[in-house]
Short mmCIF file of C-alpha atoms (C1' of nucleotides) in Angstrom, two decimals:
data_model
loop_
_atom_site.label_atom_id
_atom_site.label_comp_id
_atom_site.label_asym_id
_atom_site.label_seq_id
_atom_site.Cartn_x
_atom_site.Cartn_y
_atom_site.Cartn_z
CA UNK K 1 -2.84 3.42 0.69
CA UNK K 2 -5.90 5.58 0.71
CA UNK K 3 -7.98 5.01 3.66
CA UNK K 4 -6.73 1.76 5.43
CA UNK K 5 -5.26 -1.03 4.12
CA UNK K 6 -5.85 -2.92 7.29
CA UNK K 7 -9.87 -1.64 7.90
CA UNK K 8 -10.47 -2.96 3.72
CA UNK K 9 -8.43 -5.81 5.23
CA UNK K 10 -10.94 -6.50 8.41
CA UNK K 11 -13.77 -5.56 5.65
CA UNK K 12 -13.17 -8.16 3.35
CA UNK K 13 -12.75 -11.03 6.06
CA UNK K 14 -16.13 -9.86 7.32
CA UNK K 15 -17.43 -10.59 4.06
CA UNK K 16 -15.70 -13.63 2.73
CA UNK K 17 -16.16 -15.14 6.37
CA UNK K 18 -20.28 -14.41 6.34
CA UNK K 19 -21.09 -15.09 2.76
CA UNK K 20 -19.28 -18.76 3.42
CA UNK K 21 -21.68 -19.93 6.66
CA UNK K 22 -25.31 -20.08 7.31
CA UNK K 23 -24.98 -16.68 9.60
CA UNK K 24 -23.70 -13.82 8.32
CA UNK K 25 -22.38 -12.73 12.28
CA UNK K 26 -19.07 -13.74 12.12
CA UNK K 27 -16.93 -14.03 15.29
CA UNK K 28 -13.64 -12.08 16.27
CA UNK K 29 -12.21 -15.18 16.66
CA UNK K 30 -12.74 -16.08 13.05
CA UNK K 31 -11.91 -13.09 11.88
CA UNK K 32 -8.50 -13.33 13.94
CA UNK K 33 -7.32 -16.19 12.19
CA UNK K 34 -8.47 -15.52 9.05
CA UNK K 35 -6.65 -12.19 9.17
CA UNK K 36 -3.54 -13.44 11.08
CA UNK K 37 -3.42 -11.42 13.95
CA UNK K 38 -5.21 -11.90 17.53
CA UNK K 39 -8.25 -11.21 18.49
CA UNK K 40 -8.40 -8.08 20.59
CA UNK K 41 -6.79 -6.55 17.51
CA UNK K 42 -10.00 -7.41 15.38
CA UNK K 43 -12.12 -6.00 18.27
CA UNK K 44 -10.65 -3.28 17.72
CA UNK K 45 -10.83 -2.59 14.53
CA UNK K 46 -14.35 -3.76 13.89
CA UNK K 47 -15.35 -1.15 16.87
CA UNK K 48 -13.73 1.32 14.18
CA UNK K 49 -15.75 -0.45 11.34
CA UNK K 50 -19.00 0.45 13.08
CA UNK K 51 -18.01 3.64 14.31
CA UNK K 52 -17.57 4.32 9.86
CA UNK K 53 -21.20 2.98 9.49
CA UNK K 54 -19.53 -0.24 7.66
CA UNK K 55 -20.05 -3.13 9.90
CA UNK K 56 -22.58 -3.45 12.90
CA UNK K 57 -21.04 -4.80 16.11
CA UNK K 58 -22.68 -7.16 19.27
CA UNK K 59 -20.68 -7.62 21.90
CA UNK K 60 -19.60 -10.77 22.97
CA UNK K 61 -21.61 -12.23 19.97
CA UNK K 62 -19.65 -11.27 16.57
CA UNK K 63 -20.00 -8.38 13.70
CA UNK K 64 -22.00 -7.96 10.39
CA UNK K 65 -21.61 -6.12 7.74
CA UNK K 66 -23.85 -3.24 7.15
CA UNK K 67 -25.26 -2.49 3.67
CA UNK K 68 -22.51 -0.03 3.15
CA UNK K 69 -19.77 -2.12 4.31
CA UNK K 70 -20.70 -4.70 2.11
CA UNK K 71 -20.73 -2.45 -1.42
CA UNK K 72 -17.48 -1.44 -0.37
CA UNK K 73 -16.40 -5.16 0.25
CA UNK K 74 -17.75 -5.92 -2.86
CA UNK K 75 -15.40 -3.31 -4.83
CA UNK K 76 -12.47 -4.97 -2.51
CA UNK K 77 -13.48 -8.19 -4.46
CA UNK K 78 -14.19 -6.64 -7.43
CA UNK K 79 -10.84 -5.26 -7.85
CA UNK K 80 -8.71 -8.33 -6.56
CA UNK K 81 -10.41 -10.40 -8.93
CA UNK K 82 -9.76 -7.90 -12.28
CA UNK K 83 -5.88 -7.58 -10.73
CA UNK K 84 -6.05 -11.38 -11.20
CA UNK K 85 -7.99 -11.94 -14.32
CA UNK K 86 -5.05 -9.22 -15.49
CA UNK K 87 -1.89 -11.38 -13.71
CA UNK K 88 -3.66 -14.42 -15.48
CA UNK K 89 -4.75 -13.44 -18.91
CA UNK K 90 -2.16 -10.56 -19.58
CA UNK K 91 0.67 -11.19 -18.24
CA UNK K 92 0.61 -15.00 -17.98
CA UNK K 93 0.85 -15.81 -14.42
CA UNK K 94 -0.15 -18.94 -13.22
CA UNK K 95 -3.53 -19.36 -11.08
CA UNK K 96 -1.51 -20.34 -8.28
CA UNK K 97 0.81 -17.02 -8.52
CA UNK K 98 -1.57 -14.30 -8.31
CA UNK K 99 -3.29 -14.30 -4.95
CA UNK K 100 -0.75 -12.30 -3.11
CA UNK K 101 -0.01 -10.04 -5.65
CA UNK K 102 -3.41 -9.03 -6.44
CA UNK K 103 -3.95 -8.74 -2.50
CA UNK K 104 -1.56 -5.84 -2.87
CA UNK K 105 -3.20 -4.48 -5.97
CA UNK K 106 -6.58 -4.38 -4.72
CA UNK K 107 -5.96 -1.65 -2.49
CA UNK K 108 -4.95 1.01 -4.79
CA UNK K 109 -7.53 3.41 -5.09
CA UNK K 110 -8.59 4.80 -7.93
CA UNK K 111 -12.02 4.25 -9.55
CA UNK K 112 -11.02 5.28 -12.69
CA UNK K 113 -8.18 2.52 -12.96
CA UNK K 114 -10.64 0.01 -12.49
CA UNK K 115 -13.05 0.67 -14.65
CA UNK K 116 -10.61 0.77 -17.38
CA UNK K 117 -9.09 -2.66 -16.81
CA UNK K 118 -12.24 -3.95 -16.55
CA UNK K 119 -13.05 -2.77 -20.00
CA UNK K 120 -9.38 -3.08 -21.32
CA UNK K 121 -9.93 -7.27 -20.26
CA UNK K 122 -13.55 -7.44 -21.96
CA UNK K 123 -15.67 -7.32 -18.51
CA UNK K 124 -14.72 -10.62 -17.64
CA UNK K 125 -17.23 -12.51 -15.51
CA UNK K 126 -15.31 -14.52 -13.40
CA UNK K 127 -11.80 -14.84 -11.96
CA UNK K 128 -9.17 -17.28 -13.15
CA UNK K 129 -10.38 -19.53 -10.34
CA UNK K 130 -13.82 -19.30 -11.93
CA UNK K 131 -15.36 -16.92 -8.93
CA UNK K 132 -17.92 -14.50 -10.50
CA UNK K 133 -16.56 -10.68 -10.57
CA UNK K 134 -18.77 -8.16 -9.17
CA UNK K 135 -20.04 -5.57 -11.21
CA UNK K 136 -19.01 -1.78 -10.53
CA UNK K 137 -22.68 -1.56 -9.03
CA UNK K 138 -22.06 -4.70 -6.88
CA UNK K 139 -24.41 -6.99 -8.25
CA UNK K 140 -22.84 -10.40 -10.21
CA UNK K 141 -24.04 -12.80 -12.78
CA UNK K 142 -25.81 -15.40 -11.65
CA UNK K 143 -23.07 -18.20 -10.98
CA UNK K 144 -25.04 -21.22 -12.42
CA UNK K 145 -25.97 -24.82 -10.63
CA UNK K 146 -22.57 -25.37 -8.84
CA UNK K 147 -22.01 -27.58 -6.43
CA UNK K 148 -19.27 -28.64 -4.16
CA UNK K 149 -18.01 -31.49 -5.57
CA UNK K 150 -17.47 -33.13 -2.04
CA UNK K 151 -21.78 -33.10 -2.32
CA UNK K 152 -21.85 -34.99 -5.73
CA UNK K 153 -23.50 -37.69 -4.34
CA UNK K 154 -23.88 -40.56 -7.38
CA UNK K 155 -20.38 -40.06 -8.78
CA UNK K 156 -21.13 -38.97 -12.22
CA UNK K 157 -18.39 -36.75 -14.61
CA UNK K 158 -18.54 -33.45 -14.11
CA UNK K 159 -16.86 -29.90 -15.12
CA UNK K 160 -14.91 -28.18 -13.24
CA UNK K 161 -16.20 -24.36 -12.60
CA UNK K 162 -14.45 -23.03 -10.10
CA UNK K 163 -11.91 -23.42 -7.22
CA UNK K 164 -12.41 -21.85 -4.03
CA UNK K 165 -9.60 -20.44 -1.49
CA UNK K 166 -6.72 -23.01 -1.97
CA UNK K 167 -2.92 -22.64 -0.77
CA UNK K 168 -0.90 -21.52 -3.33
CA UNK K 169 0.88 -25.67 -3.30
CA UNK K 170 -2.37 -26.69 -3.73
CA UNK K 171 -3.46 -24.77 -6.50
CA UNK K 172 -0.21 -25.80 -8.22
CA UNK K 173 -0.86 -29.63 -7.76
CA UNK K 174 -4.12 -28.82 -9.33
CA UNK K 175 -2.64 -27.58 -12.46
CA UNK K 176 -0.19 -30.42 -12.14
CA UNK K 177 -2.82 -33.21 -12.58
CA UNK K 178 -4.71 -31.20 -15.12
CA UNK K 179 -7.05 -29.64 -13.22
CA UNK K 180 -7.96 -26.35 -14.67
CA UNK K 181 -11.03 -24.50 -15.19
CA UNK K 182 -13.40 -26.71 -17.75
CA UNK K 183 -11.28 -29.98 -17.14
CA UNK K 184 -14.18 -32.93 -16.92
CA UNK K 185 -13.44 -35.30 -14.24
CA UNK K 186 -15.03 -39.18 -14.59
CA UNK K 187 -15.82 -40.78 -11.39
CA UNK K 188 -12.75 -42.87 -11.43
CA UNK K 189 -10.77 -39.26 -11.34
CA UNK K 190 -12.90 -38.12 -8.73
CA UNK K 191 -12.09 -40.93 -6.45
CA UNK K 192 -8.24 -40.42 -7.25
CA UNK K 193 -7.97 -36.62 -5.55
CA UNK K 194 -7.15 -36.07 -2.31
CA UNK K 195 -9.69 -35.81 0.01
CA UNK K 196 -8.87 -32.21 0.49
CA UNK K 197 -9.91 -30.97 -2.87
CA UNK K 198 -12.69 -32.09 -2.45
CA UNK K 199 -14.12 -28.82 -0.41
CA UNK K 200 -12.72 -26.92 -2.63
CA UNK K 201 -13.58 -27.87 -6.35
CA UNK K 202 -16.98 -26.32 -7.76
CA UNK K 203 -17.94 -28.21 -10.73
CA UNK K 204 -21.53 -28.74 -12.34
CA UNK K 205 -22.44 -32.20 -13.67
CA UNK K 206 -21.87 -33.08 -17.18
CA UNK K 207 -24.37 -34.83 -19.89
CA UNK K 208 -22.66 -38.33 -20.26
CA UNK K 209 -23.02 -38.17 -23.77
CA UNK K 210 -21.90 -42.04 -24.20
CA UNK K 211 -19.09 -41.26 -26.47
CA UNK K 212 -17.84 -44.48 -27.36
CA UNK K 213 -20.43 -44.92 -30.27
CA UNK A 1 3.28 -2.68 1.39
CA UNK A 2 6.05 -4.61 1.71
CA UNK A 3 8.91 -3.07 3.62
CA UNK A 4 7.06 0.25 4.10
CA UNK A 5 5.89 2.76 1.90
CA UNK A 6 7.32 5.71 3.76
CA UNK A 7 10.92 4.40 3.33
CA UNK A 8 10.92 3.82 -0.20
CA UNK A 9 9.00 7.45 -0.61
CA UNK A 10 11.85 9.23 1.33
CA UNK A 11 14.59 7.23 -0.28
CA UNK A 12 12.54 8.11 -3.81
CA UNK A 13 13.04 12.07 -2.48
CA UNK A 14 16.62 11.52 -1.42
CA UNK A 15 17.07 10.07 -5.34
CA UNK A 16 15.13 12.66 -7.06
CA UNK A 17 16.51 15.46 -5.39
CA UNK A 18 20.46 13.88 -5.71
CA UNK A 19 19.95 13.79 -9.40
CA UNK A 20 18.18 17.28 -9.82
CA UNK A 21 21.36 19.09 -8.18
CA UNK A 22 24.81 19.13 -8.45
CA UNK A 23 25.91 17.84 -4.83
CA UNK A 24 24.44 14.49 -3.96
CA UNK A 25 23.60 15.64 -0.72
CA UNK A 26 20.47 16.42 0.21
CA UNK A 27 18.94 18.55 2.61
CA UNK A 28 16.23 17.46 5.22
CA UNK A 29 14.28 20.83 4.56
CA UNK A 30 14.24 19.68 0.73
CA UNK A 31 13.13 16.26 1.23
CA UNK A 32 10.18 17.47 3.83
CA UNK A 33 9.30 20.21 1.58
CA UNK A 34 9.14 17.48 -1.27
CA UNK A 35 7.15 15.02 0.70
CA UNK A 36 4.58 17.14 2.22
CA UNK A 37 6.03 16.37 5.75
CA UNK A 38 7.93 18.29 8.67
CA UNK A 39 12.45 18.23 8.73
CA UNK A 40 12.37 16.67 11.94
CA UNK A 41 10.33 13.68 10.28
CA UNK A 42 12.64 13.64 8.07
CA UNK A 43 15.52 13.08 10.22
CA UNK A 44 13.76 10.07 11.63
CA UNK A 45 13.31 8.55 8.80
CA UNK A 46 16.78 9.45 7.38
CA UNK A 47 18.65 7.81 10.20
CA UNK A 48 16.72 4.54 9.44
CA UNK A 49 17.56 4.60 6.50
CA UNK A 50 21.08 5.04 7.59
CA UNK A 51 20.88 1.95 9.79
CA UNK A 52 19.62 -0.28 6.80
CA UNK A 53 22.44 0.88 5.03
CA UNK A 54 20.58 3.15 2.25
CA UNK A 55 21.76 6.11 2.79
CA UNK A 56 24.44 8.31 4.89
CA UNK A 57 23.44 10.57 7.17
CA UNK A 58 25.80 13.93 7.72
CA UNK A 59 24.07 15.69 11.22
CA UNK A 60 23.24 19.12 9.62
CA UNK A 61 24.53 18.76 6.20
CA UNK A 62 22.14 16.35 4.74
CA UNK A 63 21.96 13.10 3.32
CA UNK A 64 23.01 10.67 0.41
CA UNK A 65 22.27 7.32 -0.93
CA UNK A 66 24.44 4.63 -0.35
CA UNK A 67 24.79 2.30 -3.35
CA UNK A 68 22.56 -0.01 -2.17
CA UNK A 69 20.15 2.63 -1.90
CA UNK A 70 20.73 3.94 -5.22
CA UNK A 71 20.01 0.41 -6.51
CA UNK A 72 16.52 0.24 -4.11
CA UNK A 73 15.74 3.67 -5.47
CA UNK A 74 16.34 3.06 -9.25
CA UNK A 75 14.11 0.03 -8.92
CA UNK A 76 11.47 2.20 -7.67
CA UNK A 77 11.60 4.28 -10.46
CA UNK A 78 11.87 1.69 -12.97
CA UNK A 79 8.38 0.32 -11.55
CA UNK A 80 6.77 3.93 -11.42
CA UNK A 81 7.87 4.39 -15.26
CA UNK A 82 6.84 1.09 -16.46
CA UNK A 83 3.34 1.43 -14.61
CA UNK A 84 2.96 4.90 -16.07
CA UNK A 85 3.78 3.39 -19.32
CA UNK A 86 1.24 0.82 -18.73
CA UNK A 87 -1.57 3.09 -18.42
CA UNK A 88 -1.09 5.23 -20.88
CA UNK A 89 -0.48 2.80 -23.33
CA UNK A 90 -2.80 -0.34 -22.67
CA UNK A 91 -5.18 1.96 -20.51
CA UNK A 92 -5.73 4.65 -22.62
CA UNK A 93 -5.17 7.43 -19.63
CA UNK A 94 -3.86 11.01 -20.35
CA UNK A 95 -0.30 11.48 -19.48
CA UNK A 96 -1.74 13.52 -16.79
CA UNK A 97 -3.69 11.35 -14.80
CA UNK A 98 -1.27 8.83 -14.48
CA UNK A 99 1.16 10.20 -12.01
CA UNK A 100 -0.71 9.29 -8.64
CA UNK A 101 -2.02 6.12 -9.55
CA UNK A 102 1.35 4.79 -11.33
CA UNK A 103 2.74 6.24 -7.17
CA UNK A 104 0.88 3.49 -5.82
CA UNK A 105 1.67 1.39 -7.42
CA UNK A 106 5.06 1.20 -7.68
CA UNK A 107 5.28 -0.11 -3.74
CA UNK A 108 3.68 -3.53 -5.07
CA UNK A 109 6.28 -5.69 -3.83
CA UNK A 110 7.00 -8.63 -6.59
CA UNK A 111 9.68 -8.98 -8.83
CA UNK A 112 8.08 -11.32 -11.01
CA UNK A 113 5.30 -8.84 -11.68
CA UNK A 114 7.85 -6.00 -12.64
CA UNK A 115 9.50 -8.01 -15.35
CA UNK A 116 6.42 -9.54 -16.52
CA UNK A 117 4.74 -6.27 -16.91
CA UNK A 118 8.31 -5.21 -18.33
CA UNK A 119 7.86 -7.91 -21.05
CA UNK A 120 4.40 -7.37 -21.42
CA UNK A 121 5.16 -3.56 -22.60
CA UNK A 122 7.63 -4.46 -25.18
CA UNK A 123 11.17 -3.49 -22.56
CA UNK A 124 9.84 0.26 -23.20
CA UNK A 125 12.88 2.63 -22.76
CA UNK A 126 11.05 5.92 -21.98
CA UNK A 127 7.63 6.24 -19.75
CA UNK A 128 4.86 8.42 -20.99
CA UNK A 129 6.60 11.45 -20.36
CA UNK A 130 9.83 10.82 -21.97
CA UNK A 131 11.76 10.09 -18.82
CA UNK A 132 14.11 7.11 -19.70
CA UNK A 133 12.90 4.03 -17.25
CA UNK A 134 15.72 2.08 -15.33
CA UNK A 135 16.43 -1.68 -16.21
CA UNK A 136 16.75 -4.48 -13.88
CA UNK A 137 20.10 -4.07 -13.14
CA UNK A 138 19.69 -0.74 -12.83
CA UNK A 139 21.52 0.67 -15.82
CA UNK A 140 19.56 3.71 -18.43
CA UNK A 141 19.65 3.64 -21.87
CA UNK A 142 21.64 6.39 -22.73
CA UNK A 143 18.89 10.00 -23.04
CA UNK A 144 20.16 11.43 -25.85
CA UNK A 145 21.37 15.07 -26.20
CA UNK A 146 18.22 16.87 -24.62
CA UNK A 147 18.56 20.00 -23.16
CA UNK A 148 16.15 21.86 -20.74
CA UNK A 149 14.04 24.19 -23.33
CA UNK A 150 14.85 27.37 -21.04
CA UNK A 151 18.82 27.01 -22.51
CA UNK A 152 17.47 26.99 -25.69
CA UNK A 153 19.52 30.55 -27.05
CA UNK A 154 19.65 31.09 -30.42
CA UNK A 155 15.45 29.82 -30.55
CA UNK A 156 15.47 27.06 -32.92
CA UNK A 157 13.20 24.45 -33.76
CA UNK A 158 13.13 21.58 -32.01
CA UNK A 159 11.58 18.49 -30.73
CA UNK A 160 10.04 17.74 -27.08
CA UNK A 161 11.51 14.90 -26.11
CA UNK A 162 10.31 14.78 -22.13
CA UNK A 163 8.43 16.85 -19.45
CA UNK A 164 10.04 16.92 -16.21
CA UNK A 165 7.98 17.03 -12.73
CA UNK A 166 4.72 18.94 -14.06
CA UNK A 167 1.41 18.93 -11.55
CA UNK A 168 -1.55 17.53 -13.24
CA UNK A 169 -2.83 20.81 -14.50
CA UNK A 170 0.43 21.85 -16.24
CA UNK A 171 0.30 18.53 -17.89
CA UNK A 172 -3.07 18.52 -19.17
CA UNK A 173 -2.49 22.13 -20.01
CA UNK A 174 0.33 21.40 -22.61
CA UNK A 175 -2.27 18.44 -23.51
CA UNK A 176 -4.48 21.44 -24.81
CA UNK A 177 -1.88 23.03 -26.25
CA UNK A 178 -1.24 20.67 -28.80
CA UNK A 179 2.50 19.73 -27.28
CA UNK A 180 3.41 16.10 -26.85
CA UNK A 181 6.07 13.80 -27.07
CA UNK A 182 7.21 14.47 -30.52
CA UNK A 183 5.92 17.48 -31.09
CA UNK A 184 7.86 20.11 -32.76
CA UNK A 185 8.06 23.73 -31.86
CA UNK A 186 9.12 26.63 -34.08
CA UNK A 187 10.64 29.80 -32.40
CA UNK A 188 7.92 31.78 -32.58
CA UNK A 189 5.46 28.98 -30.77
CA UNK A 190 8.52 28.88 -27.83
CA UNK A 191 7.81 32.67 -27.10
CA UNK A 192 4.07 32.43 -26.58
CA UNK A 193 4.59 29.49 -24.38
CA UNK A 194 4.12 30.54 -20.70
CA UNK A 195 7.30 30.80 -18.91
CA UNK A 196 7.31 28.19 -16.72
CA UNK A 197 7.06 25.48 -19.03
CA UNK A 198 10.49 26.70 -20.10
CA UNK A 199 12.09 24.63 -17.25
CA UNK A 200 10.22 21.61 -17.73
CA UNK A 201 10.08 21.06 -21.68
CA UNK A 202 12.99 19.02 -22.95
CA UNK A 203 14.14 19.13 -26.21
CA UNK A 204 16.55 18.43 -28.90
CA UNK A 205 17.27 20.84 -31.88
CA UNK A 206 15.76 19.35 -35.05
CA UNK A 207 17.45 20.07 -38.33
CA UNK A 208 15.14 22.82 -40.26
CA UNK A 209 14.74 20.62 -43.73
CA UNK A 210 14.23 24.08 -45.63
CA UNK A 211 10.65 22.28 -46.35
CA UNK A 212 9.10 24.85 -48.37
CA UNK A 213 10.64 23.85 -51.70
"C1'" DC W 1 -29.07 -23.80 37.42
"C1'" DA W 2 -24.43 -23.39 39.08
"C1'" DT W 3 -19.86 -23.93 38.05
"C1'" DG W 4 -15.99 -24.41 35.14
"C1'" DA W 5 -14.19 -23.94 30.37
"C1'" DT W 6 -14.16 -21.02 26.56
"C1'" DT W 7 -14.69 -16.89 24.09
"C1'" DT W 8 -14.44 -12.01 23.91
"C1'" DT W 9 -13.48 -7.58 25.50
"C1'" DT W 10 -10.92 -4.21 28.26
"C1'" DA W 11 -6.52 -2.49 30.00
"C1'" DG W 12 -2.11 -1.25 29.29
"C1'" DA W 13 2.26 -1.43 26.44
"C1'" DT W 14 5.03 -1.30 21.98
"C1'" DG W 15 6.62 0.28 17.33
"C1'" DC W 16 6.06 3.38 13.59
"C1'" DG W 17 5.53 7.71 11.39
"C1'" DC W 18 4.09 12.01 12.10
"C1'" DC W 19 3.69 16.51 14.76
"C1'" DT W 20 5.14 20.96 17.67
"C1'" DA W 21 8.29 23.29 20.57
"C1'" DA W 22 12.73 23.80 22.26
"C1'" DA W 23 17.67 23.21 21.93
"C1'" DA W 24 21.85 22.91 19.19
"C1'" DA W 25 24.68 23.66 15.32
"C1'" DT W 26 25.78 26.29 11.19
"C1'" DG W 27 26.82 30.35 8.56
"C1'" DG W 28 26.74 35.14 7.24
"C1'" DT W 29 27.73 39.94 8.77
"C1'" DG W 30 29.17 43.94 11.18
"C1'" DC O 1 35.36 37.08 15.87
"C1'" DA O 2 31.10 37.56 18.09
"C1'" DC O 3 26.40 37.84 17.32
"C1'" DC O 4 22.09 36.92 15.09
"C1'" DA O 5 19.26 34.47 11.70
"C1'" DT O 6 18.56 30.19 9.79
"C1'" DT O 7 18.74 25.34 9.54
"C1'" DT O 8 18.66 20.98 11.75
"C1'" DT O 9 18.23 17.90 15.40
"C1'" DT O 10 16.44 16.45 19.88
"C1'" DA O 11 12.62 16.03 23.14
"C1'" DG O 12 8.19 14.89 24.09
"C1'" DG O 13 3.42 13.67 22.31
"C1'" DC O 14 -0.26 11.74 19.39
"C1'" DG O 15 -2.84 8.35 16.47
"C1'" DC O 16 -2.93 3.90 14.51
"C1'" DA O 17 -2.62 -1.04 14.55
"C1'" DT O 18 -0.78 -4.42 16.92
"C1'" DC O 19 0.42 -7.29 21.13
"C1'" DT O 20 -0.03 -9.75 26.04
"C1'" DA O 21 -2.33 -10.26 30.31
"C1'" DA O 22 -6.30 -9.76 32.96
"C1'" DA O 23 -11.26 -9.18 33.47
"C1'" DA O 24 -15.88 -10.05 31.85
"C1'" DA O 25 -19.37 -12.44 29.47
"C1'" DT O 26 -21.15 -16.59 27.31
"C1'" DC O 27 -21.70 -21.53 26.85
"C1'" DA O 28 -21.83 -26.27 28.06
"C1'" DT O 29 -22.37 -29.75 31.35
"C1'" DG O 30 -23.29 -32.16 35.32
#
DNA sequence: CATGATTTTTAGATGCGCCTAAAAATGGTG
DNA sequence: CACCATTTTTAGGCGCATCTAAAAATCATG
């Protein structure tokens, strides 16, 4: 499939692994197990990434994606998030269904096909897991005040915006207890989830509008 | 991609060519010439598909699907024809540009995606360019008298009712030239056509209503 | 600040799909 | 029916992406 499956495969670890720490040098090691393989096979191939101009690599230390690398990581995520706003919306996939699938889909290459879907779903601005959608020019819309709801401090309710990489079980017990995008969660809720989910819901707090009036 | 791309493109070949001929066996020469690649590739990959059991291999008289390999094949073709049909119909492409993307996509490895997109198109029975598209189990819908325009002899009117294997160019070519599915050509339209279209344009004679009453 | 534990890279091998060149089989023709 | 042209397969290599094992660099700790 066009260039590389396995280079836009490195590429996209490099940039899901930096954009979720402090440092954007992420380690071979990292990269590794994110990617499932070991990790003379990511030194490798990021010494091939830098040789293309689309990563930067220091020895013994990690690799970085250069400007370059990261507009075409960006159209990586770009497409696998219109593949699954498609599976979602479209065909009626669950949330929990689509990862794989759109991890194939994402690497067939053709601009043209993606700038139709995108128009043929409305530009949608995020994901069915609520992650923003880059634009073709790889900007995004701001995301709004989201917070990880592990951080919400005084328990308060709160919305639920956005999931971020679960297992496809645990995206399914999600949508078992009624946890979808928008669902408000009370503080009693909150205390209720398993710790896990904790890292992974994004939700913004809601205005307790005292309801029983 | 799943089990590998190459395999599924040769046994594709080893289909394609099958049906096109009278004999079911297939030459290496033919299949390299149809894949872009060298024979002796071609015997590799032919005697691996021998040892999965999709196909037979004859040392210098050529191959032939097995059954199973029929069945692999056919479900190839059923996604390439419903993903052509996809983006010509929901994507708005030309029936010309869709031949290399909808060849990507077909090696997207999910059977739930195939028969959701299946549903999701209405169970179409012909793709974009008339060519009748598989179902699940592998059975057509029956085609329909169509003959190949060429054996056209007394020159009659009739209707196209599928292109066969046209590059891009011819494609958008017949585009300009008015002729789609549907379209209906009079004798003297058939002569000025160029004469290779003659071997791709099928077509069934349409009764000549006497319409100038 | 030296030494041992850990991380990372280099070295060398494997499988896959492709190639070219050479050998083997086929098939047509005198 | 033997020979030559053609087709096909075998032999041997190459590039890519991966692996394991060994060497090198970094880091953490006494």
């Amino acid at each position: 499939m066009s260039k590389s499956t396995q280079r836009e495969d490195h590429l996209k670890a490099l940039y899901a692994l930096g954009e979720s720490q402090s440092s954007s040098w992420v380690s071979t090691t990292q990269m590794a197990s994110h990617l499932g393989v070991k990790p003379p096979s990511v030194t490798a191939m990021v010494q091939v990434l830098a040789e293309l101009g689309w990563a930067e690599h220091r020895p013994y230390h990690g690799a970085r994606l250069t400007p370059t690398g990261r507009k075409l990581a960006l159209s990586l995520v770009r497409k696998h998030r219109l593949w699954e706003t498609f599976l979602v919306d479209r065909l009626g996939f669950g949330w929990e269904e689509v990862h794989d699938i759109a991890e194939q889909l994402e690497h067939v290459d053709s601009v043209a096909l993606v700038e139709r879907l995108d128009a043929y779903l409305g530009h949608p601005q995020t994901d069915p897991h609520g992650d923003p959608i880059p634009k073709a020019d790889g900007t995004f819309h701001p995301e709004g005040e989201v917070l990880v709801l592990a951080e919400l401090d005084p328990l308060v309710c709160c919305e639920v915006k956005a999931v971020r990489e679960g297992s496809d079980a645990t995206l399914s017990a999600m949508s078992a207890k009624g946890i979808a995008l928008g669902s408000v969660l009370t503080p009693a809720q909150i205390e209720a989830l398993p710790a896990a989910w904790l890292d992974q819901l994004m939700v913004c707090k809601t205005v307790d509008d005292g309801s029983i009036d």
